[in-house]
Amino acid sequence: MTDAGQELEPIDTSTPHPARMYNWYLGGKDWYPADREAGEQVKRFFPAVAELAQANRRFMHRASRMLAEQGVRQFLDIGTGIPEEPNLHQVVQRVSPNSKVVYTDYDPIVLRHAEALLRSTPEGRTDYIQADVREPQKILEAARDILNFEEPIALSMVALLHFVSDEFKPYELVRELLEPLPHGSYLVLSHVTGDFDPEDWERIVEIYRQKGTPAQVRSREEFADFFTGLCLLEPGVDVVTNWHLPPEQQQETQQVPLYVGVAQKQ
């Protein structure tokens, strides 16, 4: 969990980082020239990368709000990234002020911003775990200090798994994280795909890999495999702009190369 006395790791500003690149896509301020340079390389192959990032962010808001409205009061968010309001806890605590949210990320820059993630309502609670998704047992052990594993938990891994290549066994990681969660819990995922433009996305993946990030886009079928054994909520696995889009956003008719889905553990 967060520790006010924890020594902060130095941030390498000379090498781009996916969280800071994502912040640049969103129009944020927490990036460095190396992040912008890499982001601009991505943008040359996919000019709508900012729109993709924004659509992904809005999906997180919609999915979290929907689950809170259905009575979920506990959320475990892995791959949190640099805070951008409204954060997940702000979305769900507007529905139910007593909601508990545990954030997880391995990037030291997120730890520097963790204070913004910890401004919970008096009735609820938020906390932060400094850990890598490839350390599932460390995450689960720390989360047990905050969350009640006898009640449903929403496991959110939004825009994360395309940064976990097959060599790190992402399907096994998801199963290991889900295994101790009680029945009635949920899995919330989004994932970039190369289905609609495979050549350009191969180039984009190579940009990330050259910068040290093990990126990998996946097909619809490969993405759907993350939900094996779970009950998908309607409309199932779909592109982000087809998933419970509110009326004010229905003009977004372009096919964004981002698959999303929410499923329940029965």
PDB file of C-alpha atoms in Angstrom:
ATOM      1  CA  MET A   1       0.000   0.000   0.000  1.00  0.00           C
ATOM      2  CA  THR A   2       1.033   3.600  -0.174  1.00  0.00           C
ATOM      3  CA  ASP A   3       3.684   4.662   2.281  1.00  0.00           C
ATOM      4  CA  ALA A   4       4.320   8.334   2.935  1.00  0.00           C
ATOM      5  CA  GLY A   5       7.913   7.498   3.781  1.00  0.00           C
ATOM      6  CA  GLN A   6       8.568   5.393   0.712  1.00  0.00           C
ATOM      7  CA  GLU A   7      11.586   6.487  -1.293  1.00  0.00           C
ATOM      8  CA  LEU A   8      10.484   7.404  -4.799  1.00  0.00           C
ATOM      9  CA  GLU A   9      12.330   5.757  -7.658  1.00  0.00           C
ATOM     10  CA  PRO A  10      13.986   8.095 -10.144  1.00  0.00           C
ATOM     11  CA  ILE A  11      12.050   8.568 -13.379  1.00  0.00           C
ATOM     12  CA  ASP A  12      13.895   7.948 -16.641  1.00  0.00           C
ATOM     13  CA  THR A  13      12.757  10.888 -18.742  1.00  0.00           C
ATOM     14  CA  SER A  14      14.939   9.879 -21.697  1.00  0.00           C
ATOM     15  CA  THR A  15      12.910   6.746 -22.460  1.00  0.00           C
ATOM     16  CA  PRO A  16       9.211   6.900 -23.384  1.00  0.00           C
ATOM     17  CA  HIS A  17       6.750   5.163 -21.096  1.00  0.00           C
ATOM     18  CA  PRO A  18       3.298   3.923 -22.190  1.00  0.00           C
ATOM     19  CA  ALA A  19       1.513   5.637 -19.277  1.00  0.00           C
ATOM     20  CA  ARG A  20       3.064   8.988 -20.150  1.00  0.00           C
ATOM     21  CA  MET A  21       2.420   8.446 -23.872  1.00  0.00           C
ATOM     22  CA  TYR A  22      -1.216   7.744 -23.005  1.00  0.00           C
ATOM     23  CA  ASN A  23      -1.295  10.945 -20.978  1.00  0.00           C
ATOM     24  CA  TRP A  24       0.009  12.808 -24.050  1.00  0.00           C
ATOM     25  CA  TYR A  25      -2.687  11.203 -26.219  1.00  0.00           C
ATOM     26  CA  LEU A  26      -5.298  12.466 -23.739  1.00  0.00           C
ATOM     27  CA  GLY A  27      -3.911  15.995 -23.825  1.00  0.00           C
ATOM     28  CA  GLY A  28      -2.435  15.795 -20.325  1.00  0.00           C
ATOM     29  CA  LYS A  29       0.712  17.459 -19.008  1.00  0.00           C
ATOM     30  CA  ASP A  30       2.570  14.572 -17.349  1.00  0.00           C
ATOM     31  CA  TRP A  31       4.864  13.576 -20.212  1.00  0.00           C
ATOM     32  CA  TYR A  32       8.368  14.328 -21.407  1.00  0.00           C
ATOM     33  CA  PRO A  33       9.841  15.012 -24.867  1.00  0.00           C
ATOM     34  CA  ALA A  34      10.697  11.322 -25.354  1.00  0.00           C
ATOM     35  CA  ASP A  35       7.045  10.405 -24.726  1.00  0.00           C
ATOM     36  CA  ARG A  36       5.793  13.003 -27.192  1.00  0.00           C
ATOM     37  CA  GLU A  37       8.306  11.879 -29.818  1.00  0.00           C
ATOM     38  CA  ALA A  38       7.216   8.245 -29.540  1.00  0.00           C
ATOM     39  CA  GLY A  39       3.559   9.311 -29.475  1.00  0.00           C
ATOM     40  CA  GLU A  40       4.028  11.285 -32.661  1.00  0.00           C
ATOM     41  CA  GLN A  41       5.550   8.201 -34.311  1.00  0.00           C
ATOM     42  CA  VAL A  42       2.428   6.247 -33.369  1.00  0.00           C
ATOM     43  CA  LYS A  43       0.213   9.054 -34.611  1.00  0.00           C
ATOM     44  CA  ARG A  44       1.828   8.927 -38.064  1.00  0.00           C
ATOM     45  CA  PHE A  45       0.520   5.379 -38.514  1.00  0.00           C
ATOM     46  CA  PHE A  46      -2.745   5.921 -36.602  1.00  0.00           C
ATOM     47  CA  PRO A  47      -3.799   9.598 -36.627  1.00  0.00           C
ATOM     48  CA  ALA A  48      -6.857   8.885 -34.452  1.00  0.00           C
ATOM     49  CA  VAL A  49      -4.819   7.649 -31.481  1.00  0.00           C
ATOM     50  CA  ALA A  50      -6.098  10.502 -29.274  1.00  0.00           C
ATOM     51  CA  GLU A  51      -9.696   9.580 -30.119  1.00  0.00           C
ATOM     52  CA  LEU A  52      -8.938   5.950 -29.254  1.00  0.00           C
ATOM     53  CA  ALA A  53      -7.518   6.957 -25.865  1.00  0.00           C
ATOM     54  CA  GLN A  54     -10.531   9.157 -25.145  1.00  0.00           C
ATOM     55  CA  ALA A  55     -12.967   6.415 -26.184  1.00  0.00           C
ATOM     56  CA  ASN A  56     -11.169   3.983 -23.892  1.00  0.00           C
ATOM     57  CA  ARG A  57     -11.385   6.425 -20.992  1.00  0.00           C
ATOM     58  CA  ARG A  58     -15.108   6.901 -21.523  1.00  0.00           C
ATOM     59  CA  PHE A  59     -15.591   3.120 -21.625  1.00  0.00           C
ATOM     60  CA  MET A  60     -13.981   2.858 -18.192  1.00  0.00           C
ATOM     61  CA  HIS A  61     -16.406   5.484 -16.920  1.00  0.00           C
ATOM     62  CA  ARG A  62     -19.457   3.740 -18.437  1.00  0.00           C
ATOM     63  CA  ALA A  63     -18.510   0.265 -17.279  1.00  0.00           C
ATOM     64  CA  SER A  64     -17.606   1.336 -13.739  1.00  0.00           C
ATOM     65  CA  ARG A  65     -20.768   3.406 -13.379  1.00  0.00           C
ATOM     66  CA  MET A  66     -22.909   0.538 -14.682  1.00  0.00           C
ATOM     67  CA  LEU A  67     -21.440  -1.935 -12.200  1.00  0.00           C
ATOM     68  CA  ALA A  68     -21.822   0.533  -9.324  1.00  0.00           C
ATOM     69  CA  GLU A  69     -25.471   1.024 -10.306  1.00  0.00           C
ATOM     70  CA  GLN A  70     -25.870  -2.766 -10.215  1.00  0.00           C
ATOM     71  CA  GLY A  71     -24.639  -2.859  -6.627  1.00  0.00           C
ATOM     72  CA  VAL A  72     -20.891  -3.514  -6.914  1.00  0.00           C
ATOM     73  CA  ARG A  73     -19.125  -1.687  -4.091  1.00  0.00           C
ATOM     74  CA  GLN A  74     -15.541  -2.941  -4.503  1.00  0.00           C
ATOM     75  CA  PHE A  75     -13.133  -2.302  -7.387  1.00  0.00           C
ATOM     76  CA  LEU A  76      -9.594  -3.529  -8.039  1.00  0.00           C
ATOM     77  CA  ASP A  77      -8.062  -1.456 -10.833  1.00  0.00           C
ATOM     78  CA  ILE A  78      -4.791  -2.791 -12.287  1.00  0.00           C
ATOM     79  CA  GLY A  79      -2.781  -0.662 -14.676  1.00  0.00           C
ATOM     80  CA  THR A  80      -4.194   2.552 -13.276  1.00  0.00           C
ATOM     81  CA  GLY A  81      -1.945   4.976 -15.133  1.00  0.00           C
ATOM     82  CA  ILE A  82      -1.488   8.667 -14.445  1.00  0.00           C
ATOM     83  CA  PRO A  83      -4.623  10.079 -12.748  1.00  0.00           C
ATOM     84  CA  GLU A  84      -7.069  11.948 -15.003  1.00  0.00           C
ATOM     85  CA  GLU A  85     -10.313  13.224 -13.514  1.00  0.00           C
ATOM     86  CA  PRO A  86     -12.780  11.766 -13.138  1.00  0.00           C
ATOM     87  CA  ASN A  87     -10.874   8.782 -11.797  1.00  0.00           C
ATOM     88  CA  LEU A  88     -12.575   5.445 -11.208  1.00  0.00           C
ATOM     89  CA  HIS A  89     -13.260   6.095  -7.524  1.00  0.00           C
ATOM     90  CA  GLN A  90     -14.874   9.441  -8.345  1.00  0.00           C
ATOM     91  CA  VAL A  91     -17.192   7.740 -10.850  1.00  0.00           C
ATOM     92  CA  VAL A  92     -18.339   4.927  -8.564  1.00  0.00           C
ATOM     93  CA  GLN A  93     -18.489   6.960  -5.352  1.00  0.00           C
ATOM     94  CA  ARG A  94     -20.906   9.357  -7.031  1.00  0.00           C
ATOM     95  CA  VAL A  95     -23.218   6.353  -7.340  1.00  0.00           C
ATOM     96  CA  SER A  96     -22.406   4.878  -3.942  1.00  0.00           C
ATOM     97  CA  PRO A  97     -20.234   6.938  -1.576  1.00  0.00           C
ATOM     98  CA  ASN A  98     -19.255   3.839   0.440  1.00  0.00           C
ATOM     99  CA  SER A  99     -17.452   2.186  -2.502  1.00  0.00           C
ATOM    100  CA  LYS A 100     -13.905   0.920  -2.002  1.00  0.00           C
ATOM    101  CA  VAL A 101     -11.297   1.178  -4.776  1.00  0.00           C
ATOM    102  CA  VAL A 102      -7.787  -0.263  -4.827  1.00  0.00           C
ATOM    103  CA  TYR A 103      -5.506   1.077  -7.561  1.00  0.00           C
ATOM    104  CA  THR A 104      -2.430  -0.783  -8.825  1.00  0.00           C
ATOM    105  CA  ASP A 105       0.423   0.272 -11.072  1.00  0.00           C
ATOM    106  CA  TYR A 106       4.175  -0.362 -11.312  1.00  0.00           C
ATOM    107  CA  ASP A 107       5.209   3.007 -12.780  1.00  0.00           C
ATOM    108  CA  PRO A 108       6.962   5.265 -10.219  1.00  0.00           C
ATOM    109  CA  ILE A 109       5.368   8.333 -11.810  1.00  0.00           C
ATOM    110  CA  VAL A 110       1.924   6.999 -10.836  1.00  0.00           C
ATOM    111  CA  LEU A 111       3.099   6.659  -7.238  1.00  0.00           C
ATOM    112  CA  ARG A 112       4.040  10.352  -7.342  1.00  0.00           C
ATOM    113  CA  HIS A 113       0.439  11.129  -8.289  1.00  0.00           C
ATOM    114  CA  ALA A 114      -1.125   8.599  -5.909  1.00  0.00           C
ATOM    115  CA  GLU A 115      -2.386  11.317  -3.562  1.00  0.00           C
ATOM    116  CA  ALA A 116      -4.958  12.254  -6.205  1.00  0.00           C
ATOM    117  CA  LEU A 117      -6.151   8.639  -6.195  1.00  0.00           C
ATOM    118  CA  LEU A 118      -6.629   8.558  -2.444  1.00  0.00           C
ATOM    119  CA  ARG A 119      -9.150  11.384  -2.046  1.00  0.00           C
ATOM    120  CA  SER A 120     -12.029   9.147  -1.135  1.00  0.00           C
ATOM    121  CA  THR A 121     -15.413  10.072   0.231  1.00  0.00           C
ATOM    122  CA  PRO A 122     -15.592   9.802   4.034  1.00  0.00           C
ATOM    123  CA  GLU A 123     -17.891   6.766   3.673  1.00  0.00           C
ATOM    124  CA  GLY A 124     -15.677   4.919   1.187  1.00  0.00           C
ATOM    125  CA  ARG A 125     -12.005   4.124   0.877  1.00  0.00           C
ATOM    126  CA  THR A 126      -9.260   4.134  -1.754  1.00  0.00           C
ATOM    127  CA  ASP A 127      -5.733   2.805  -1.634  1.00  0.00           C
ATOM    128  CA  TYR A 128      -2.782   2.248  -3.951  1.00  0.00           C
ATOM    129  CA  ILE A 129      -0.546  -0.797  -4.537  1.00  0.00           C
ATOM    130  CA  GLN A 130       2.828  -0.380  -6.186  1.00  0.00           C
ATOM    131  CA  ALA A 131       3.021  -3.627  -8.176  1.00  0.00           C
ATOM    132  CA  ASP A 132       3.276  -5.102 -11.664  1.00  0.00           C
ATOM    133  CA  VAL A 133       0.389  -7.085 -13.160  1.00  0.00           C
ATOM    134  CA  ARG A 134       2.929  -9.904 -13.486  1.00  0.00           C
ATOM    135  CA  GLU A 135       2.906 -10.103  -9.674  1.00  0.00           C
ATOM    136  CA  PRO A 136      -0.692 -11.280  -9.143  1.00  0.00           C
ATOM    137  CA  GLN A 137      -0.154 -12.786  -5.702  1.00  0.00           C
ATOM    138  CA  LYS A 138       1.457  -9.606  -4.419  1.00  0.00           C
ATOM    139  CA  ILE A 139      -1.546  -7.636  -5.709  1.00  0.00           C
ATOM    140  CA  LEU A 140      -4.102 -10.010  -4.221  1.00  0.00           C
ATOM    141  CA  GLU A 141      -2.389 -10.174  -0.846  1.00  0.00           C
ATOM    142  CA  ALA A 142      -2.263  -6.379  -0.563  1.00  0.00           C
ATOM    143  CA  ALA A 143      -5.833  -5.950  -1.854  1.00  0.00           C
ATOM    144  CA  ARG A 144      -7.133  -8.237   0.917  1.00  0.00           C
ATOM    145  CA  ASP A 145      -6.177  -5.567   3.444  1.00  0.00           C
ATOM    146  CA  ILE A 146      -8.820  -3.274   1.937  1.00  0.00           C
ATOM    147  CA  LEU A 147     -11.362  -5.368   0.041  1.00  0.00           C
ATOM    148  CA  ASN A 148     -13.699  -8.042   1.393  1.00  0.00           C
ATOM    149  CA  PHE A 149     -13.118 -11.157  -0.692  1.00  0.00           C
ATOM    150  CA  GLU A 150     -16.451 -12.542   0.483  1.00  0.00           C
ATOM    151  CA  GLU A 151     -18.313  -9.870  -1.501  1.00  0.00           C
ATOM    152  CA  PRO A 152     -18.264  -9.166  -5.283  1.00  0.00           C
ATOM    153  CA  ILE A 153     -15.270  -7.296  -6.657  1.00  0.00           C
ATOM    154  CA  ALA A 154     -14.921  -5.693 -10.076  1.00  0.00           C
ATOM    155  CA  LEU A 155     -11.469  -6.448 -11.518  1.00  0.00           C
ATOM    156  CA  SER A 156     -10.649  -3.689 -14.011  1.00  0.00           C
ATOM    157  CA  MET A 157      -7.734  -4.086 -16.450  1.00  0.00           C
ATOM    158  CA  VAL A 158      -8.457  -1.349 -18.951  1.00  0.00           C
ATOM    159  CA  ALA A 159      -5.955  -0.757 -21.795  1.00  0.00           C
ATOM    160  CA  LEU A 160      -3.433  -2.957 -19.995  1.00  0.00           C
ATOM    161  CA  LEU A 161      -3.217  -6.408 -21.568  1.00  0.00           C
ATOM    162  CA  HIS A 162      -1.961  -5.164 -24.921  1.00  0.00           C
ATOM    163  CA  PHE A 163       1.194  -4.324 -22.943  1.00  0.00           C
ATOM    164  CA  VAL A 164       1.509  -7.935 -21.730  1.00  0.00           C
ATOM    165  CA  SER A 165       2.880 -10.039 -24.579  1.00  0.00           C
ATOM    166  CA  ASP A 166       2.334 -13.789 -24.750  1.00  0.00           C
ATOM    167  CA  GLU A 167       5.737 -14.568 -23.219  1.00  0.00           C
ATOM    168  CA  PHE A 168       4.355 -13.293 -19.901  1.00  0.00           C
ATOM    169  CA  LYS A 169       1.298 -15.619 -20.073  1.00  0.00           C
ATOM    170  CA  PRO A 170      -1.465 -12.975 -19.881  1.00  0.00           C
ATOM    171  CA  TYR A 171      -4.320 -15.494 -19.899  1.00  0.00           C
ATOM    172  CA  GLU A 172      -2.850 -17.262 -16.884  1.00  0.00           C
ATOM    173  CA  LEU A 173      -2.362 -13.926 -15.112  1.00  0.00           C
ATOM    174  CA  VAL A 174      -6.035 -13.023 -15.577  1.00  0.00           C
ATOM    175  CA  ARG A 175      -7.163 -16.446 -14.335  1.00  0.00           C
ATOM    176  CA  GLU A 176      -4.890 -16.190 -11.303  1.00  0.00           C
ATOM    177  CA  LEU A 177      -6.324 -12.779 -10.415  1.00  0.00           C
ATOM    178  CA  LEU A 178      -9.908 -13.968 -10.892  1.00  0.00           C
ATOM    179  CA  GLU A 179      -9.571 -17.284  -9.063  1.00  0.00           C
ATOM    180  CA  PRO A 180      -9.917 -15.989  -5.457  1.00  0.00           C
ATOM    181  CA  LEU A 181     -12.644 -13.470  -6.290  1.00  0.00           C
ATOM    182  CA  PRO A 182     -16.113 -14.574  -5.140  1.00  0.00           C
ATOM    183  CA  HIS A 183     -18.981 -15.493  -7.426  1.00  0.00           C
ATOM    184  CA  GLY A 184     -20.780 -12.400  -8.636  1.00  0.00           C
ATOM    185  CA  SER A 185     -17.504 -10.570  -9.291  1.00  0.00           C
ATOM    186  CA  TYR A 186     -16.788  -8.936 -12.646  1.00  0.00           C
ATOM    187  CA  LEU A 187     -13.955  -8.601 -15.155  1.00  0.00           C
ATOM    188  CA  VAL A 188     -13.671  -5.328 -17.131  1.00  0.00           C
ATOM    189  CA  LEU A 189     -11.267  -5.287 -20.094  1.00  0.00           C
ATOM    190  CA  SER A 190     -10.322  -3.208 -23.105  1.00  0.00           C
ATOM    191  CA  HIS A 191      -7.672  -4.124 -25.664  1.00  0.00           C
ATOM    192  CA  VAL A 192      -6.286  -2.645 -28.879  1.00  0.00           C
ATOM    193  CA  THR A 193      -6.660  -4.789 -32.006  1.00  0.00           C
ATOM    194  CA  GLY A 194      -4.983  -4.954 -35.378  1.00  0.00           C
ATOM    195  CA  ASP A 195      -8.011  -6.600 -36.989  1.00  0.00           C
ATOM    196  CA  PHE A 196      -8.910  -3.549 -39.089  1.00  0.00           C
ATOM    197  CA  ASP A 197      -5.425  -2.428 -40.136  1.00  0.00           C
ATOM    198  CA  PRO A 198      -2.872  -5.158 -39.368  1.00  0.00           C
ATOM    199  CA  GLU A 199       0.116  -3.640 -41.188  1.00  0.00           C
ATOM    200  CA  ASP A 200      -0.016  -0.275 -39.447  1.00  0.00           C
ATOM    201  CA  TRP A 201      -0.569  -1.873 -36.056  1.00  0.00           C
ATOM    202  CA  GLU A 202       2.430  -4.121 -36.598  1.00  0.00           C
ATOM    203  CA  ARG A 203       4.464  -0.943 -37.073  1.00  0.00           C
ATOM    204  CA  ILE A 204       2.960   0.642 -33.945  1.00  0.00           C
ATOM    205  CA  VAL A 205       3.683  -2.456 -31.870  1.00  0.00           C
ATOM    206  CA  GLU A 206       7.273  -2.324 -33.079  1.00  0.00           C
ATOM    207  CA  ILE A 207       7.563   1.321 -31.922  1.00  0.00           C
ATOM    208  CA  TYR A 208       6.573   0.285 -28.395  1.00  0.00           C
ATOM    209  CA  ARG A 209       8.836  -2.770 -28.407  1.00  0.00           C
ATOM    210  CA  GLN A 210      11.828  -0.743 -29.556  1.00  0.00           C
ATOM    211  CA  LYS A 211      11.225   1.514 -26.533  1.00  0.00           C
ATOM    212  CA  GLY A 212      11.173  -1.449 -24.142  1.00  0.00           C
ATOM    213  CA  THR A 213       7.419  -2.098 -23.817  1.00  0.00           C
ATOM    214  CA  PRO A 214       6.288  -5.696 -24.618  1.00  0.00           C
ATOM    215  CA  ALA A 215       3.259  -4.652 -26.689  1.00  0.00           C
ATOM    216  CA  GLN A 216       0.997  -7.046 -28.583  1.00  0.00           C
ATOM    217  CA  VAL A 217      -2.315  -6.405 -30.328  1.00  0.00           C
ATOM    218  CA  ARG A 218      -4.824  -9.266 -30.418  1.00  0.00           C
ATOM    219  CA  SER A 219      -7.740 -10.363 -32.566  1.00  0.00           C
ATOM    220  CA  ARG A 220     -11.357 -10.402 -31.447  1.00  0.00           C
ATOM    221  CA  GLU A 221     -11.120 -14.146 -30.810  1.00  0.00           C
ATOM    222  CA  GLU A 222      -7.921 -13.762 -28.807  1.00  0.00           C
ATOM    223  CA  PHE A 223      -9.473 -10.976 -26.740  1.00  0.00           C
ATOM    224  CA  ALA A 224     -12.637 -13.016 -26.140  1.00  0.00           C
ATOM    225  CA  ASP A 225     -10.504 -15.840 -24.718  1.00  0.00           C
ATOM    226  CA  PHE A 226      -9.797 -13.687 -21.661  1.00  0.00           C
ATOM    227  CA  PHE A 227     -13.469 -14.132 -20.727  1.00  0.00           C
ATOM    228  CA  THR A 228     -13.483 -17.942 -20.977  1.00  0.00           C
ATOM    229  CA  GLY A 229     -15.680 -19.413 -18.257  1.00  0.00           C
ATOM    230  CA  LEU A 230     -17.371 -16.077 -17.485  1.00  0.00           C
ATOM    231  CA  CYS A 231     -20.810 -14.752 -18.437  1.00  0.00           C
ATOM    232  CA  LEU A 232     -20.441 -11.785 -20.803  1.00  0.00           C
ATOM    233  CA  LEU A 233     -22.815  -8.880 -20.328  1.00  0.00           C
ATOM    234  CA  GLU A 234     -24.594  -7.549 -23.392  1.00  0.00           C
ATOM    235  CA  PRO A 235     -23.496  -6.712 -26.056  1.00  0.00           C
ATOM    236  CA  GLY A 236     -20.620  -9.111 -25.383  1.00  0.00           C
ATOM    237  CA  VAL A 237     -17.224  -8.479 -26.938  1.00  0.00           C
ATOM    238  CA  ASP A 238     -17.492  -5.505 -29.263  1.00  0.00           C
ATOM    239  CA  VAL A 239     -15.638  -2.413 -30.424  1.00  0.00           C
ATOM    240  CA  VAL A 240     -15.733   0.377 -27.898  1.00  0.00           C
ATOM    241  CA  THR A 241     -18.091   2.614 -29.896  1.00  0.00           C
ATOM    242  CA  ASN A 242     -20.739  -0.126 -29.911  1.00  0.00           C
ATOM    243  CA  TRP A 243     -20.689  -0.730 -26.142  1.00  0.00           C
ATOM    244  CA  HIS A 244     -23.480   1.093 -24.271  1.00  0.00           C
ATOM    245  CA  LEU A 245     -22.708   4.386 -25.943  1.00  0.00           C
ATOM    246  CA  PRO A 246     -24.857   7.199 -24.458  1.00  0.00           C
ATOM    247  CA  PRO A 247     -26.981   9.299 -26.835  1.00  0.00           C
ATOM    248  CA  GLU A 248     -24.691  12.341 -26.647  1.00  0.00           C
ATOM    249  CA  GLN A 249     -21.809  10.237 -28.016  1.00  0.00           C
ATOM    250  CA  GLN A 250     -23.660   8.305 -30.687  1.00  0.00           C
ATOM    251  CA  GLN A 251     -22.210  10.503 -33.411  1.00  0.00           C
ATOM    252  CA  GLU A 252     -18.974   8.553 -32.897  1.00  0.00           C
ATOM    253  CA  THR A 253     -19.712   6.123 -35.703  1.00  0.00           C
ATOM    254  CA  GLN A 254     -16.115   5.344 -36.722  1.00  0.00           C
ATOM    255  CA  GLN A 255     -14.861   1.858 -35.926  1.00  0.00           C
ATOM    256  CA  VAL A 256     -12.276   2.409 -33.208  1.00  0.00           C
ATOM    257  CA  PRO A 257      -9.772  -0.501 -33.093  1.00  0.00           C
ATOM    258  CA  LEU A 258     -10.417  -1.215 -29.423  1.00  0.00           C
ATOM    259  CA  TYR A 259     -12.323  -4.267 -28.203  1.00  0.00           C
ATOM    260  CA  VAL A 260     -14.074  -4.074 -24.844  1.00  0.00           C
ATOM    261  CA  GLY A 261     -16.107  -6.369 -22.659  1.00  0.00           C
ATOM    262  CA  VAL A 262     -17.516  -6.878 -19.173  1.00  0.00           C
ATOM    263  CA  ALA A 263     -18.234 -10.342 -17.779  1.00  0.00           C
ATOM    264  CA  GLN A 264     -19.421 -11.823 -14.507  1.00  0.00           C
ATOM    265  CA  LYS A 265     -17.994 -14.739 -12.574  1.00  0.00           C
ATOM    266  CA  GLN A 266     -20.887 -17.100 -11.912  1.00  0.00           C
TER     267      GLN A 266
END
